[in-house]
Short mmCIF file of C-alpha atoms in Angstrom, two decimals:
data_model
loop_
_atom_site.label_atom_id
_atom_site.label_comp_id
_atom_site.label_asym_id
_atom_site.label_seq_id
_atom_site.Cartn_x
_atom_site.Cartn_y
_atom_site.Cartn_z
CA MET S 23 6.85 97.68 -13.60
CA SER S 24 9.59 96.23 -11.41
CA LEU S 25 7.07 93.74 -10.05
CA ALA S 26 6.26 92.56 -13.59
CA LEU S 27 9.95 92.31 -14.39
CA ALA S 28 10.57 90.26 -11.25
CA GLY S 29 7.65 88.01 -12.20
CA LEU S 30 9.11 87.44 -15.68
CA VAL S 31 12.54 86.60 -14.20
CA LEU S 32 10.91 84.21 -11.74
CA ALA S 33 8.82 82.60 -14.50
CA ALA S 34 11.93 82.17 -16.68
CA ALA S 35 13.70 80.49 -13.78
CA PHE S 36 10.81 78.06 -13.29
CA VAL S 37 10.69 77.33 -17.02
CA GLY S 38 14.44 76.62 -16.98
CA LEU S 39 14.03 74.28 -14.01
CA THR S 40 11.14 72.50 -15.73
CA VAL S 41 13.17 72.03 -18.92
CA GLN S 42 16.09 70.64 -16.90
CA GLY S 43 13.74 68.35 -14.98
CA ASN S 44 12.29 67.01 -18.24
CA ALA S 45 15.77 66.42 -19.67
CA ILE S 46 16.79 64.53 -16.54
CA ALA S 47 13.58 62.48 -16.68
CA ARG S 48 14.35 61.54 -20.31
CA GLU S 49 17.88 60.49 -19.32
CA ILE S 50 16.52 58.38 -16.47
CA ALA S 51 14.06 56.70 -18.83
CA GLY S 52 16.90 55.99 -21.28
CA TYR S 53 19.05 54.47 -18.54
CA ARG S 54 16.14 52.30 -17.42
CA ARG S 55 15.64 51.06 -21.00
CA ASP S 56 19.36 50.26 -21.16
CA LEU S 57 19.11 48.36 -17.87
CA VAL S 58 16.15 46.33 -19.11
CA ALA S 59 17.96 45.49 -22.36
CA ASP S 60 21.13 44.52 -20.48
CA GLN S 61 19.14 42.37 -18.06
CA ALA S 62 17.44 40.59 -20.97
CA GLN S 63 20.84 39.96 -22.58
CA HIS S 64 22.19 38.70 -19.24
CA ASP S 65 19.24 36.31 -18.85
CA ALA S 66 19.73 35.02 -22.41
CA LEU S 67 23.44 34.40 -21.77
CA GLU S 68 22.68 32.61 -18.49
CA ALA S 69 20.19 30.37 -20.29
CA HIS S 70 22.77 29.64 -22.99
CA ILE S 71 25.39 28.75 -20.36
CA ALA S 72 22.90 26.53 -18.52
CA ASN S 73 22.19 24.75 -21.83
CA GLN S 74 25.92 24.25 -22.43
CA LYS S 75 26.31 22.57 -19.04
CA THR S 76 23.86 19.79 -19.92
CA ALA S 77 25.04 16.31 -20.88
CA ASP S 78 23.00 16.40 -24.09
CA TYR S 79 24.85 19.51 -25.29
CA VAL S 80 28.24 17.97 -24.57
CA GLN S 81 27.20 14.77 -26.31
CA GLN S 82 26.02 16.68 -29.37
CA LYS S 83 29.25 18.68 -29.54
CA ALA S 84 31.24 15.44 -29.35
CA ARG S 85 29.16 14.07 -32.24
CA ASP S 86 29.82 17.25 -34.19
CA TYR S 87 33.55 16.58 -33.83
CA GLY S 88 33.13 13.00 -34.99
CA TYR S 89 33.18 11.10 -31.70
CA ILE S 90 30.70 8.35 -30.95
CA GLY S 91 29.34 7.10 -27.65
CA ALA S 92 29.52 3.76 -25.97
CA ASN S 93 27.58 0.94 -27.68
CA GLU S 94 27.40 2.96 -30.90
CA SER S 95 29.04 2.38 -34.25
CA LEU S 96 29.41 4.26 -37.50
CA ILE S 97 27.94 2.86 -40.67
CA THR S 98 28.69 4.32 -44.07
CA VAL S 99 26.92 3.54 -47.29
CA GLN S 100 28.59 3.90 -50.66
CA ARG S 101 26.11 4.81 -53.37
CA ASP S 102 27.64 2.91 -56.28
CA GLY S 103 28.00 -0.26 -54.22
CA GLN S 104 31.71 -0.75 -54.92
CA ALA S 105 34.54 0.22 -52.62
CA SER S 106 37.53 1.68 -54.36
CA ASP S 107 40.94 0.24 -53.51
CA ALA S 108 42.29 3.64 -52.45
CA LEU S 109 39.38 4.14 -50.06
CA ALA S 110 39.77 0.64 -48.60
CA ARG S 111 43.51 1.17 -48.07
CA THR S 112 42.91 4.57 -46.45
CA VAL S 113 40.38 3.08 -44.04
CA ASN S 114 42.69 0.21 -43.13
CA GLU S 115 45.80 2.41 -42.68
CA ALA S 116 44.21 5.15 -40.56
CA PRO S 117 43.27 4.47 -36.92
CA SER S 118 39.57 3.97 -36.35
CA ARG S 119 37.43 6.64 -34.81
CA ILE S 120 37.08 4.56 -31.69
CA ALA S 121 40.86 4.29 -31.41
CA ARG S 122 41.21 8.03 -31.85
CA TRP S 123 38.48 8.60 -29.28
CA LEU S 124 40.17 6.32 -26.78
CA ALA S 125 43.53 7.97 -27.44
CA PHE S 126 42.00 11.40 -26.98
CA PHE S 127 40.39 10.66 -23.63
CA PHE S 128 42.70 8.02 -22.16
CA GLY S 129 45.98 8.60 -23.93
CA SER S 130 47.64 6.26 -26.37
CA ARG S 131 47.93 2.71 -25.09
#
């Protein structure tokens, strides 16, 4: 009888250790999944940063803000074919984009 009882206690201990081992294995697998996801996010951010360091990206961002490059000009087309006086005065009174660009990069002259 005592031998059977000792066997049951020993079996319960092994079952407890197995359950703990399985729980730890699940935690390890979860941490590995987190590491893989973080590494993928890190790689994506590095690729995004590498893209931002290219001249094409900088040029496109400058265009988004309204700047133009060397040997380029802006052309606008008015649909009705007639320029209004207010628009013509506004264009003549405001500094040109090229002047603003030069002032931005080289200071006002």
